[in-house]
Coordinates of C-alpha atoms in Angstrom, one line a residue:
M120 CA 9.7 17.4 -6.9
K121 CA 10.2 18.4 -3.2
Y122 CA 8.9 16.6 -0.2
E123 CA 7.3 18.1 2.9
C124 CA 7.0 16.4 6.3
L125 CA 3.3 16.5 7.3
V126 CA 3.3 14.3 10.4
D127 CA 6.4 13.4 12.4
A128 CA 4.5 10.4 13.7
K129 CA 7.6 8.2 14.3
A130 CA 5.5 5.3 13.1
I131 CA 7.1 1.9 13.7
I132 CA 5.9 0.7 10.3
G133 CA 4.0 3.4 8.5
E134 CA 2.1 2.0 5.6
G135 CA -1.0 1.8 3.4
P136 CA -2.0 5.4 2.6
V137 CA -5.6 5.6 1.1
W138 CA -7.1 8.9 0.0
D139 CA -10.8 9.5 0.9
E140 CA -12.1 11.9 -1.7
R141 CA -15.5 12.2 0.0
N142 CA -14.1 13.6 3.2
N143 CA -10.8 15.1 1.8
C144 CA -8.6 13.2 4.2
L145 CA -5.9 10.5 4.1
Y146 CA -6.1 7.2 6.0
W147 CA -2.8 5.4 6.7
V148 CA -1.6 2.8 9.2
D149 CA 1.2 1.9 11.6
I150 CA 1.3 -1.8 11.3
A151 CA 3.3 -2.7 14.4
G152 CA 1.8 0.2 16.3
C153 CA -1.7 -1.2 15.8
L154 CA -2.8 2.2 14.6
I155 CA -5.0 3.6 11.9
H156 CA -4.2 7.3 11.2
R157 CA -6.5 9.9 9.6
Y158 CA -4.8 13.1 8.3
D159 CA -6.8 16.2 7.4
P160 CA -4.7 18.4 5.0
D161 CA -7.0 21.4 5.6
T162 CA -6.3 21.5 9.3
G163 CA -3.1 19.5 9.6
R164 CA -4.7 17.4 12.3
N165 CA -3.7 13.7 12.5
E166 CA -6.1 11.5 14.5
Q167 CA -5.6 7.9 15.5
C168 CA -7.6 4.8 16.1
T169 CA -6.0 2.2 18.2
L170 CA -6.7 -1.5 17.6
A171 CA -5.9 -4.6 19.5
K172 CA -4.1 -6.2 16.6
M173 CA -1.5 -5.2 14.0
V174 CA -3.1 -3.7 10.9
G175 CA -1.5 -4.5 7.6
A176 CA -3.7 -2.6 5.3
I177 CA -7.1 -0.7 5.0
A178 CA -9.4 0.3 2.2
L179 CA -12.6 2.4 2.0
R180 CA -16.1 0.9 2.1
Q181 CA -19.1 2.4 0.4
D182 CA -20.8 3.2 3.8
G183 CA -17.8 5.2 5.0
S184 CA -16.3 2.6 7.3
L185 CA -13.1 0.7 6.5
I186 CA -12.2 -2.8 5.5
A187 CA -9.0 -4.0 7.1
A188 CA -6.4 -6.7 6.9
L189 CA -5.5 -7.2 10.6
A190 CA -2.8 -9.6 11.8
D191 CA -4.7 -12.8 11.3
C192 CA -8.1 -11.8 9.8
L193 CA -10.1 -9.5 7.4
A194 CA -12.5 -7.3 9.3
T195 CA -14.5 -4.1 9.1
V196 CA -13.4 -1.1 11.3
D197 CA -15.3 2.0 12.4
F198 CA -12.7 4.7 12.8
A199 CA -14.7 6.9 15.1
S200 CA -15.5 4.2 17.6
G201 CA -12.7 1.7 17.0
A202 CA -15.3 -1.1 16.7
V203 CA -14.0 -4.1 14.8
T204 CA -16.1 -6.8 13.2
E205 CA -14.2 -9.9 12.0
I206 CA -15.3 -11.3 8.7
W207 CA -12.8 -14.0 7.8
K208 CA -10.0 -15.7 9.8
A209 CA -6.8 -16.8 8.0
V210 CA -6.6 -20.1 9.9
T211 CA -4.0 -21.6 7.5
E212 CA -1.6 -18.7 8.0
D213 CA 0.0 -19.7 11.3
G214 CA 3.3 -17.8 11.8
N215 CA 2.3 -15.2 9.3
R216 CA 0.5 -11.8 9.4
F217 CA -1.3 -9.8 6.8
N218 CA 0.6 -7.1 5.1
D219 CA -0.3 -4.8 2.2
G220 CA -3.8 -4.8 0.6
K221 CA -6.0 -2.8 -1.7
C222 CA -9.4 -2.8 -3.4
D223 CA -9.7 -3.6 -7.1
P224 CA -11.9 -1.6 -9.5
D225 CA -14.7 -4.2 -9.2
G226 CA -15.1 -3.7 -5.5
R227 CA -13.1 -6.7 -4.2
F228 CA -10.5 -6.4 -1.4
W229 CA -7.1 -8.1 -2.0
A230 CA -4.6 -8.6 0.8
G231 CA -1.4 -10.7 1.2
T232 CA 0.6 -12.2 4.0
M233 CA 4.2 -12.6 5.1
S234 CA 6.1 -14.5 7.8
L235 CA 6.5 -13.0 11.2
T236 CA 10.0 -14.5 11.5
G237 CA 11.4 -13.8 8.0
R238 CA 10.8 -17.2 6.5
Q239 CA 10.6 -17.2 2.7
G240 CA 7.8 -18.5 0.5
T241 CA 5.2 -19.0 3.3
G242 CA 2.9 -16.2 2.4
S243 CA -0.1 -15.9 0.1
L244 CA -2.3 -13.4 -1.7
Y245 CA -6.1 -13.5 -1.0
C246 CA -9.1 -11.9 -2.6
M247 CA -12.4 -11.2 -0.7
D248 CA -15.3 -10.8 -3.0
R249 CA -18.3 -8.5 -2.6
N250 CA -20.3 -11.4 -1.1
L251 CA -17.5 -11.8 1.6
A252 CA -16.3 -15.1 0.1
V253 CA -12.4 -15.4 0.2
H254 CA -10.2 -17.3 -2.1
K255 CA -6.4 -17.7 -2.4
V256 CA -5.0 -16.2 -5.5
L257 CA -1.3 -16.8 -5.1
S258 CA 0.9 -18.9 -2.8
G259 CA 4.6 -19.3 -2.2
I260 CA 4.9 -15.5 -1.5
S261 CA 7.6 -14.1 0.8
I262 CA 6.5 -10.5 1.5
S263 CA 3.2 -9.7 -0.2
N264 CA 3.2 -6.0 -1.1
G265 CA 2.1 -3.4 -3.7
L266 CA -0.9 -3.8 -5.9
A267 CA -2.1 -1.7 -8.8
W268 CA -4.6 -2.2 -11.6
S269 CA -4.2 -0.7 -15.1
S270 CA -6.8 1.9 -16.2
D271 CA -8.3 -0.5 -18.7
K272 CA -8.5 -3.3 -16.1
K273 CA -6.6 -5.7 -18.3
Y274 CA -3.7 -6.0 -15.9
V275 CA -2.8 -6.2 -12.2
Y276 CA 0.7 -5.3 -11.0
Y277 CA 2.0 -7.0 -7.9
I278 CA 5.1 -7.0 -5.7
D279 CA 6.7 -9.8 -3.7
S280 CA 9.4 -7.6 -2.2
P281 CA 12.4 -9.9 -1.9
T282 CA 12.3 -10.7 -5.6
K283 CA 13.2 -7.1 -6.4
E284 CA 10.7 -7.3 -9.3
I285 CA 7.3 -6.0 -10.2
W286 CA 5.1 -8.6 -11.9
R287 CA 2.2 -8.1 -14.3
F288 CA -0.6 -10.5 -14.6
D289 CA -3.6 -10.7 -16.9
Y290 CA -6.6 -9.8 -14.9
D291 CA -10.0 -11.4 -15.2
P292 CA -12.5 -9.0 -13.6
A293 CA -15.3 -11.5 -13.7
Q294 CA -13.5 -14.1 -11.5
A295 CA -10.5 -12.3 -10.0
I296 CA -8.2 -14.8 -11.5
L297 CA -4.6 -13.9 -12.4
G298 CA -2.7 -15.4 -15.4
N299 CA 0.2 -15.0 -17.7
K300 CA 2.7 -13.7 -15.1
Q301 CA 5.5 -11.5 -16.5
T302 CA 8.3 -9.5 -14.9
V303 CA 8.0 -5.9 -16.2
I304 CA 10.4 -4.0 -13.8
R305 CA 13.6 -5.0 -12.0
I306 CA 14.9 -2.8 -9.2
A307 CA 18.5 -1.8 -9.7
P308 CA 21.1 -2.9 -7.2
G309 CA 21.5 -0.6 -4.3
E310 CA 18.0 1.0 -4.7
G311 CA 16.3 -1.0 -2.0
L312 CA 13.3 -3.4 -2.2
P313 CA 10.0 -2.5 -3.9
D314 CA 7.3 -2.1 -1.3
G315 CA 4.0 -0.2 -1.6
M316 CA 2.8 1.0 -5.0
T317 CA 0.3 3.2 -6.8
I318 CA -0.5 4.0 -10.5
D319 CA -1.1 7.3 -12.3
R320 CA -3.4 8.2 -15.2
Q321 CA -0.7 7.5 -17.7
D322 CA -0.5 3.9 -16.3
R323 CA 3.0 4.6 -14.8
L324 CA 3.8 2.8 -11.5
W325 CA 5.0 4.8 -8.5
V326 CA 6.9 2.5 -6.2
A327 CA 8.2 3.1 -2.6
Q328 CA 11.6 1.5 -2.2
W329 CA 12.3 0.2 1.2
G330 CA 16.0 0.7 2.2
G331 CA 16.4 2.9 -0.9
S332 CA 15.3 6.3 0.5
R333 CA 13.1 6.9 -2.5
V334 CA 9.9 6.6 -4.5
C335 CA 10.5 5.8 -8.2
C336 CA 8.2 6.2 -11.2
Y337 CA 8.4 3.4 -13.8
D338 CA 6.9 2.8 -17.2
P339 CA 5.8 -0.8 -17.1
V340 CA 5.6 -1.0 -20.9
N341 CA 9.4 -0.8 -21.3
G342 CA 10.6 -1.2 -17.7
S343 CA 12.3 2.2 -17.7
K344 CA 12.6 4.5 -14.7
V345 CA 10.9 7.9 -15.4
S346 CA 11.8 9.8 -12.3
E347 CA 12.6 9.4 -8.6
I348 CA 12.0 11.3 -5.4
F349 CA 14.5 11.1 -2.5
F350 CA 13.6 11.3 1.2
P351 CA 15.8 11.8 4.3
V352 CA 14.9 8.4 5.6
E353 CA 15.8 4.9 4.4
Q354 CA 12.6 2.9 5.0
V355 CA 10.2 4.4 2.4
S356 CA 7.2 2.1 2.6
S357 CA 4.2 3.1 0.4
C358 CA 2.6 5.9 -1.5
A359 CA -0.8 7.1 -2.8
F360 CA -2.2 10.0 -4.8
G361 CA -4.6 12.4 -3.1
G362 CA -5.7 16.0 -2.8
P363 CA -8.5 17.7 -4.7
D364 CA -6.8 17.1 -8.1
L365 CA -5.2 13.8 -7.1
K366 CA -1.7 15.3 -7.8
D367 CA -0.4 15.1 -4.2
L368 CA 1.7 12.0 -3.6
Y369 CA 1.4 10.9 0.1
V370 CA 4.3 8.8 1.2
T371 CA 4.7 6.7 4.4
T372 CA 7.9 5.6 6.1
A373 CA 9.1 3.3 8.9
R374 CA 11.7 3.0 11.6
N375 CA 11.4 -0.6 12.8
T376 CA 14.7 -2.1 11.8
L377 CA 16.9 1.0 12.2
S378 CA 19.8 1.1 14.7
D379 CA 20.1 3.8 17.3
E380 CA 22.8 5.4 15.2
A381 CA 20.6 5.3 12.0
L382 CA 17.7 6.9 14.0
R383 CA 20.0 9.7 15.1
R384 CA 20.8 10.3 11.4
Q385 CA 17.2 10.0 10.4
P386 CA 15.1 11.7 13.0
E387 CA 12.0 11.8 10.7
A388 CA 11.9 8.0 10.2
G389 CA 8.3 7.0 10.5
A390 CA 7.0 10.3 9.2
L391 CA 4.2 11.0 6.7
Y392 CA 5.3 13.0 3.7
R393 CA 3.7 14.8 0.8
V394 CA 5.1 15.6 -2.7
R395 CA 3.4 17.8 -5.3
T396 CA 3.7 16.0 -8.6
D397 CA 2.9 16.7 -12.3
A398 CA 1.1 13.4 -12.4
S399 CA -2.5 12.6 -11.4
G400 CA -3.8 9.5 -9.7
F401 CA -7.2 7.8 -9.5
I402 CA -9.9 8.0 -6.9
S403 CA -9.5 5.1 -4.4
D404 CA -11.5 2.0 -5.2
R405 CA -14.0 1.1 -2.5
F406 CA -15.0 -2.3 -1.2
G407 CA -18.4 -3.3 -2.5
G408 CA -19.3 -5.7 0.3

């Protein structure tokens, strides 16, 4: 599987790719750049929407707008106008910011937090229901990252990056409650930290590995690595399936902690990549509120 560089965006922290099957485009964010990007694979055009706050994650809404986890709140965003409507303020997350997030198959939006100064165990994972009510699902998290739901909706997979593990929880779709936590994958030494994640139609997890220059595919049933894709940059941050047949893996990268020397060796750090795979993903779940 070979990569191609689509947009040499030099994103500070490229993250959160989401495929919009209705409009045949990819949304993705630059967290520290306060940007939402929209890439059109038919034209190669990459548009930007600039926000006043950092944006950790976005997801699609049924009306075509976006739901977003901004620095300190959950909000709706209209990409064309840049209009932001705050829904819920994370008042107990002082010193933290929102990071990764995703919608579940039942139309809820999940997003987690992390410390702005590197403190461990101060973050949380939240869930916003379709009625816009928000509840805390997990606490004591250090860097809340990848989320993925199994095709039968029995499990949710979750990443707290510094643990170098991927956890599986039993998922209750009626109440969005997680239980029976188990570690199903451990990242090997020297392969970076697990970051953003997606799932394919065989229920295999595709995991971006920050500092590891790769995306790895894992079987969560036995914890084995199925395959890996290497990139010419260290900070591989997230991935999502897209394209007409959902076999194109879009991969985001970052450059925020690289030295000047590292940036000289990795001129494409912060780029958006695409890899044609033999796997197929799912249509992005949309927020039902």
